[in-house]
Amino acid sequence: MPGTCGAAVAMSTTSKLHRYEGTAIAVTYDAARCIHSAECVRTLPTVFDPRAKPWINTGGAGAHAVEAAVRRCPTGALHVERPDGVPESPPATNTATLTADGPTYVRGDLVLMTADGDVGLTDTRVALCRCGASQNKPFCDGSHRKSGFRDDATLRAAESPPPPHPGGRLAIRARANGPLMLTGPLTVVGATDRRAFSESTFLCRCGASGNKPYCDGTHKKIGFTA
Ligand code: SF4
Ligand code: FES
């Protein structure tokens, strides 16, 4: 994140993957998916320092601390590669956390599908655009700050708690000129920690729905293209 803030398979067309080697652990950084939330810098400034070159010093803390800090990155811009080759394990449940005036942070056992239905990326953390202005859809690229997107992340739907064992893979597919279709167990988390569980979720990504975070068909009226 210079400037301020899984087993990943490249999907982003603007992917700029950098690798920072350490003796105990390597860190990879996809600049195209960093939205400068600075979570890494706040968590471990001895490793993540945007004023330093290189800005990631994997030797600045122990491997466990580096791994824990990387897991806090909400966008999946950061990942670690361990010497034993074991990938980052996903959390037990899939969540989509709405941020006020910003993206949706999705965590879990995630697979992003291409328009053709192929696997584009598997990951445990992604930040998905919900303002419609990102140049790196379906990922957030920070454009909501310039576009003036406003939504207080309120979840108006009735609270529906998840079942006892809601684990499983979540498939995410961006429909052409339409919403994000999420198939699999998912808990949407809104402001004040209000939660809604579903197995099939359509999230607005044009920014204009009157029923955010869900799609209400407004994308057709505004001629959203993506
Ligand atoms: S936590 Fe992730 S998104 Fe935030 S600044 Fe660091 S690398 Fe970028
Ligand atoms: S994608 Fe925004 S209303 Fe459907």
CSV table of C-alpha atoms and ligand atoms in Angstrom, one decimal:
chain,number,residue,atom,x,y,z
A,1,MET,CA,0.0,0.0,0.0
A,2,PRO,CA,2.7,2.5,-0.6
A,3,GLY,CA,1.2,5.9,-0.5
A,4,THR,CA,-0.6,5.5,2.8
A,5,CYS,CA,-2.8,1.6,3.1
A,6,GLY,CA,-6.0,-18.8,-0.1
A,7,ALA,CA,-4.7,-19.9,-2.7
A,8,ALA,CA,-5.1,-17.1,-5.0
A,9,VAL,CA,-5.5,-17.6,-8.7
A,10,ALA,CA,-5.2,-14.4,-10.7
A,11,MET,CA,-8.5,-13.0,-11.9
A,12,SER,CA,-8.0,-9.2,-11.7
A,13,THR,CA,-7.0,-8.0,-15.2
A,14,THR,CA,-5.0,-5.3,-13.5
A,15,SER,CA,-3.2,-7.6,-11.1
A,16,LYS,CA,0.2,-6.4,-10.0
A,17,LEU,CA,1.6,-9.1,-7.8
A,18,HIS,CA,4.7,-8.3,-5.8
A,19,ARG,CA,6.6,-10.8,-3.7
A,20,TYR,CA,8.6,-10.1,-0.5
A,21,GLU,CA,10.8,-13.0,0.6
A,22,GLY,CA,11.7,-13.7,4.2
A,23,THR,CA,13.6,-16.5,5.9
A,24,ALA,CA,10.5,-17.9,7.5
A,25,ILE,CA,7.7,-16.7,5.4
A,26,ALA,CA,7.0,-14.8,2.1
A,27,VAL,CA,4.4,-12.1,1.6
A,28,THR,CA,2.7,-11.4,-1.7
A,29,TYR,CA,1.0,-8.1,-2.4
A,30,ASP,CA,-1.5,-7.4,-5.2
A,31,ALA,CA,-1.4,-3.6,-5.6
A,32,ALA,CA,-4.6,-3.7,-7.7
A,33,ARG,CA,-6.6,-5.0,-4.8
A,34,CYS,CA,-5.2,-2.7,-2.1
A,35,ILE,CA,-7.6,0.1,-1.2
A,36,HIS,CA,-5.3,1.7,1.4
A,37,SER,CA,-7.3,0.8,4.4
A,38,ALA,CA,-4.0,0.7,6.3
A,39,GLU,CA,-5.1,-2.2,8.5
A,40,CYS,CA,-1.7,-3.8,8.0
A,41,VAL,CA,0.2,-0.7,8.9
A,42,ARG,CA,-1.8,-0.2,12.1
A,43,THR,CA,-1.4,-3.9,13.0
A,44,LEU,CA,2.3,-4.3,12.4
A,45,PRO,CA,4.2,-1.1,11.5
A,46,THR,CA,7.6,-2.8,11.9
A,47,VAL,CA,6.7,-5.0,8.8
A,48,PHE,CA,4.3,-2.7,6.8
A,49,ASP,CA,5.7,0.8,6.4
A,50,PRO,CA,4.5,2.8,3.4
A,51,ARG,CA,7.5,5.2,3.8
A,52,ALA,CA,10.1,2.5,3.5
A,53,LYS,CA,11.5,0.8,0.4
A,54,PRO,CA,10.6,-1.9,0.1
A,55,TRP,CA,7.5,-1.2,2.1
A,56,ILE,CA,7.1,-4.7,3.4
A,57,ASN,CA,9.9,-6.1,5.6
A,58,THR,CA,9.1,-9.7,6.4
A,59,GLY,CA,11.9,-9.8,8.9
A,60,GLY,CA,10.4,-7.0,11.0
A,61,ALA,CA,8.4,-9.5,13.2
A,62,GLY,CA,8.0,-13.2,13.8
A,63,ALA,CA,6.3,-15.3,11.1
A,64,HIS,CA,3.2,-15.8,13.2
A,65,ALA,CA,2.7,-12.1,13.8
A,66,VAL,CA,3.2,-11.4,10.0
A,67,GLU,CA,0.7,-14.1,9.2
A,68,ALA,CA,-1.8,-12.7,11.7
A,69,ALA,CA,-1.4,-9.2,10.3
A,70,VAL,CA,-1.9,-10.4,6.7
A,71,ARG,CA,-5.1,-12.2,7.7
A,72,ARG,CA,-6.5,-8.8,8.8
A,73,CYS,CA,-6.1,-7.4,5.3
A,74,PRO,CA,-9.8,-7.1,4.2
A,75,THR,CA,-9.3,-7.1,0.5
A,76,GLY,CA,-7.0,-10.1,-0.1
A,77,ALA,CA,-4.3,-7.8,-1.4
A,78,LEU,CA,-1.9,-9.5,1.1
A,79,HIS,CA,-1.2,-13.2,1.4
A,80,VAL,CA,1.5,-15.3,3.0
A,81,GLU,CA,3.4,-18.2,1.5
A,82,ARG,CA,4.6,-20.6,4.2
A,83,PRO,CA,7.5,-22.9,3.8
A,84,ASP,CA,5.3,-25.9,4.4
A,85,GLY,CA,3.0,-24.8,1.5
A,86,VAL,CA,-0.1,-24.9,3.7
A,87,PRO,CA,-2.5,-22.3,2.3
A,88,GLU,CA,-4.5,-19.9,4.5
A,89,SER,CA,-7.5,-21.7,6.0
A,90,PRO,CA,-10.9,-20.0,5.5
A,91,PRO,CA,-13.0,-19.0,8.5
A,92,ALA,CA,-15.7,-21.5,9.5
A,93,THR,CA,-18.5,-19.3,8.1
A,94,ASN,CA,-18.8,-17.0,5.1
A,95,THR,CA,-19.6,-13.4,5.9
A,96,ALA,CA,-20.2,-10.3,3.7
A,97,THR,CA,-19.6,-7.2,5.9
A,98,LEU,CA,-21.1,-4.0,4.5
A,99,THR,CA,-18.9,-0.9,5.1
A,100,ALA,CA,-20.5,2.6,5.3
A,101,ASP,CA,-20.1,4.4,1.9
A,102,GLY,CA,-17.7,1.7,0.8
A,103,PRO,CA,-17.3,-1.9,-0.4
A,104,THR,CA,-18.4,-5.2,0.9
A,105,TYR,CA,-15.8,-7.2,2.7
A,106,VAL,CA,-16.3,-10.9,2.0
A,107,ARG,CA,-14.5,-13.6,4.0
A,108,GLY,CA,-14.8,-17.3,3.8
A,109,ASP,CA,-14.3,-20.2,1.5
A,110,LEU,CA,-14.7,-18.2,-1.7
A,111,VAL,CA,-14.6,-19.0,-5.3
A,112,LEU,CA,-15.1,-16.2,-7.8
A,113,MET,CA,-16.5,-17.4,-11.1
A,114,THR,CA,-15.8,-15.8,-14.5
A,115,ALA,CA,-18.7,-14.8,-16.8
A,116,ASP,CA,-18.2,-18.1,-18.6
A,117,GLY,CA,-18.7,-20.1,-15.4
A,118,ASP,CA,-15.0,-21.0,-14.9
A,119,VAL,CA,-13.2,-20.6,-11.6
A,120,GLY,CA,-11.4,-17.2,-11.8
A,121,LEU,CA,-10.1,-17.1,-8.3
A,122,THR,CA,-10.2,-18.9,-5.0
A,123,ASP,CA,-9.5,-16.9,-1.9
A,124,THR,CA,-10.5,-16.3,1.7
A,125,ARG,CA,-10.8,-12.5,1.6
A,126,VAL,CA,-12.1,-10.1,-1.1
A,127,ALA,CA,-13.5,-6.5,-1.2
A,128,LEU,CA,-16.3,-6.2,-3.7
A,129,CYS,CA,-17.4,-3.0,-5.3
A,130,ARG,CA,-20.9,-1.9,-4.5
A,131,CYS,CA,-20.8,1.7,-5.8
A,132,GLY,CA,-20.5,0.7,-9.5
A,133,ALA,CA,-17.5,2.9,-10.2
A,134,SER,CA,-14.6,0.6,-9.7
A,135,GLN,CA,-12.2,0.2,-12.7
A,136,ASN,CA,-11.3,-3.3,-11.3
A,137,LYS,CA,-14.7,-4.9,-10.9
A,138,PRO,CA,-15.8,-7.0,-9.2
A,139,PHE,CA,-13.2,-5.8,-6.8
A,140,CYS,CA,-13.2,-2.4,-5.0
A,141,ASP,CA,-10.5,-0.1,-6.1
A,142,GLY,CA,-11.3,2.8,-3.9
A,143,SER,CA,-13.4,4.7,-6.5
A,144,HIS,CA,-16.3,5.1,-4.0
A,145,ARG,CA,-14.4,7.9,-2.4
A,146,LYS,CA,-14.3,9.9,-5.7
A,147,SER,CA,-17.8,8.9,-6.9
A,148,GLY,CA,-19.5,10.2,-3.7
A,149,PHE,CA,-21.2,6.8,-3.0
A,150,ARG,CA,-23.4,7.0,0.1
A,151,ASP,CA,-24.9,4.2,2.0
A,152,ASP,CA,-24.8,3.8,5.8
A,153,ALA,CA,-24.6,0.0,5.6
A,154,THR,CA,-27.9,-0.5,7.3
A,155,LEU,CA,-29.4,-4.0,6.8
A,156,ARG,CA,-33.1,-3.5,6.6
A,157,ALA,CA,-34.0,-7.1,6.0
A,158,ALA,CA,-35.4,-9.1,9.0
A,159,GLU,CA,-32.7,-10.6,11.1
A,160,SER,CA,-32.3,-14.3,10.1
A,161,PRO,CA,-29.8,-16.2,12.2
A,162,PRO,CA,-27.6,-18.8,10.5
A,163,PRO,CA,-28.2,-22.5,11.0
A,164,PRO,CA,-26.0,-24.3,13.5
A,165,HIS,CA,-23.4,-25.5,10.9
A,166,PRO,CA,-23.5,-22.9,8.1
A,167,GLY,CA,-20.1,-23.9,6.6
A,168,GLY,CA,-19.5,-24.5,2.9
A,169,ARG,CA,-18.1,-22.9,-0.2
A,170,LEU,CA,-19.5,-19.6,-1.5
A,171,ALA,CA,-19.5,-19.1,-5.2
A,172,ILE,CA,-19.5,-15.4,-6.3
A,173,ARG,CA,-20.5,-14.5,-9.9
A,174,ALA,CA,-20.9,-11.0,-11.3
A,175,ARG,CA,-23.9,-11.0,-13.7
A,176,ALA,CA,-23.4,-9.0,-16.8
A,177,ASN,CA,-24.8,-5.5,-16.3
A,178,GLY,CA,-26.4,-6.7,-13.1
A,179,PRO,CA,-25.8,-7.8,-9.5
A,180,LEU,CA,-23.4,-10.1,-7.8
A,181,MET,CA,-24.9,-13.5,-7.4
A,182,LEU,CA,-23.6,-15.3,-4.3
A,183,THR,CA,-24.5,-19.0,-4.0
A,184,GLY,CA,-23.8,-20.9,-0.8
A,185,PRO,CA,-24.2,-20.2,2.9
A,186,LEU,CA,-23.6,-16.5,3.6
A,187,THR,CA,-24.3,-14.2,6.5
A,188,VAL,CA,-24.6,-10.6,5.5
A,189,VAL,CA,-23.4,-8.2,8.3
A,190,GLY,CA,-24.7,-4.7,8.4
A,191,ALA,CA,-24.3,-1.7,10.6
A,192,THR,CA,-24.8,-2.3,14.4
A,193,ASP,CA,-23.9,-6.0,13.6
A,194,ARG,CA,-27.3,-6.8,12.3
A,195,ARG,CA,-27.2,-10.1,10.4
A,196,ALA,CA,-29.1,-11.9,7.7
A,197,PHE,CA,-28.4,-15.4,6.5
A,198,SER,CA,-29.2,-16.9,3.2
A,199,GLU,CA,-28.1,-19.6,0.7
A,200,SER,CA,-28.7,-17.4,-2.4
A,201,THR,CA,-28.0,-13.7,-2.3
A,202,PHE,CA,-28.1,-11.0,-4.9
A,203,LEU,CA,-26.1,-8.0,-3.9
A,204,CYS,CA,-26.3,-4.7,-5.7
A,205,ARG,CA,-23.1,-3.6,-7.5
A,206,CYS,CA,-24.5,-0.7,-9.5
A,207,GLY,CA,-24.8,1.6,-6.5
A,208,ALA,CA,-28.4,2.6,-7.2
A,209,SER,CA,-30.6,0.0,-5.6
A,210,GLY,CA,-33.3,1.4,-3.3
A,211,ASN,CA,-33.0,-1.8,-1.2
A,212,LYS,CA,-29.2,-1.9,-0.6
A,213,PRO,CA,-27.4,-4.1,-0.1
A,214,TYR,CA,-29.7,-6.2,-2.2
A,215,CYS,CA,-30.4,-5.8,-5.9
A,216,ASP,CA,-33.9,-4.4,-6.7
A,217,GLY,CA,-33.6,-4.3,-10.5
A,218,THR,CA,-32.6,-0.6,-10.6
A,219,HIS,CA,-29.5,-1.5,-12.7
A,220,LYS,CA,-31.8,-1.9,-15.7
A,221,LYS,CA,-33.3,1.5,-15.3
A,222,ILE,CA,-30.0,3.3,-15.0
A,223,GLY,CA,-28.4,1.4,-17.8
A,224,PHE,CA,-25.6,-0.1,-15.6
A,225,THR,CA,-22.9,-1.8,-17.7
A,226,ALA,CA,-20.2,-4.1,-16.4
B,1,SF4,S1,-4.6,-4.1,4.9
B,1,SF4,FE1,-4.6,-4.8,2.7
B,1,SF4,S2,-6.0,-3.3,1.7
B,1,SF4,FE2,-5.3,-2.3,3.6
B,1,SF4,S3,-3.4,-1.2,3.2
B,1,SF4,FE3,-2.8,-3.2,3.8
B,1,SF4,S4,-2.6,-4.3,1.9
B,1,SF4,FE4,-3.8,-2.5,1.4
B,2,FES,S1,-27.2,-4.3,-9.4
B,2,FES,FE1,-27.8,-2.4,-8.4
B,2,FES,S2,-30.0,-2.7,-8.4
B,2,FES,FE2,-29.3,-4.5,-9.4
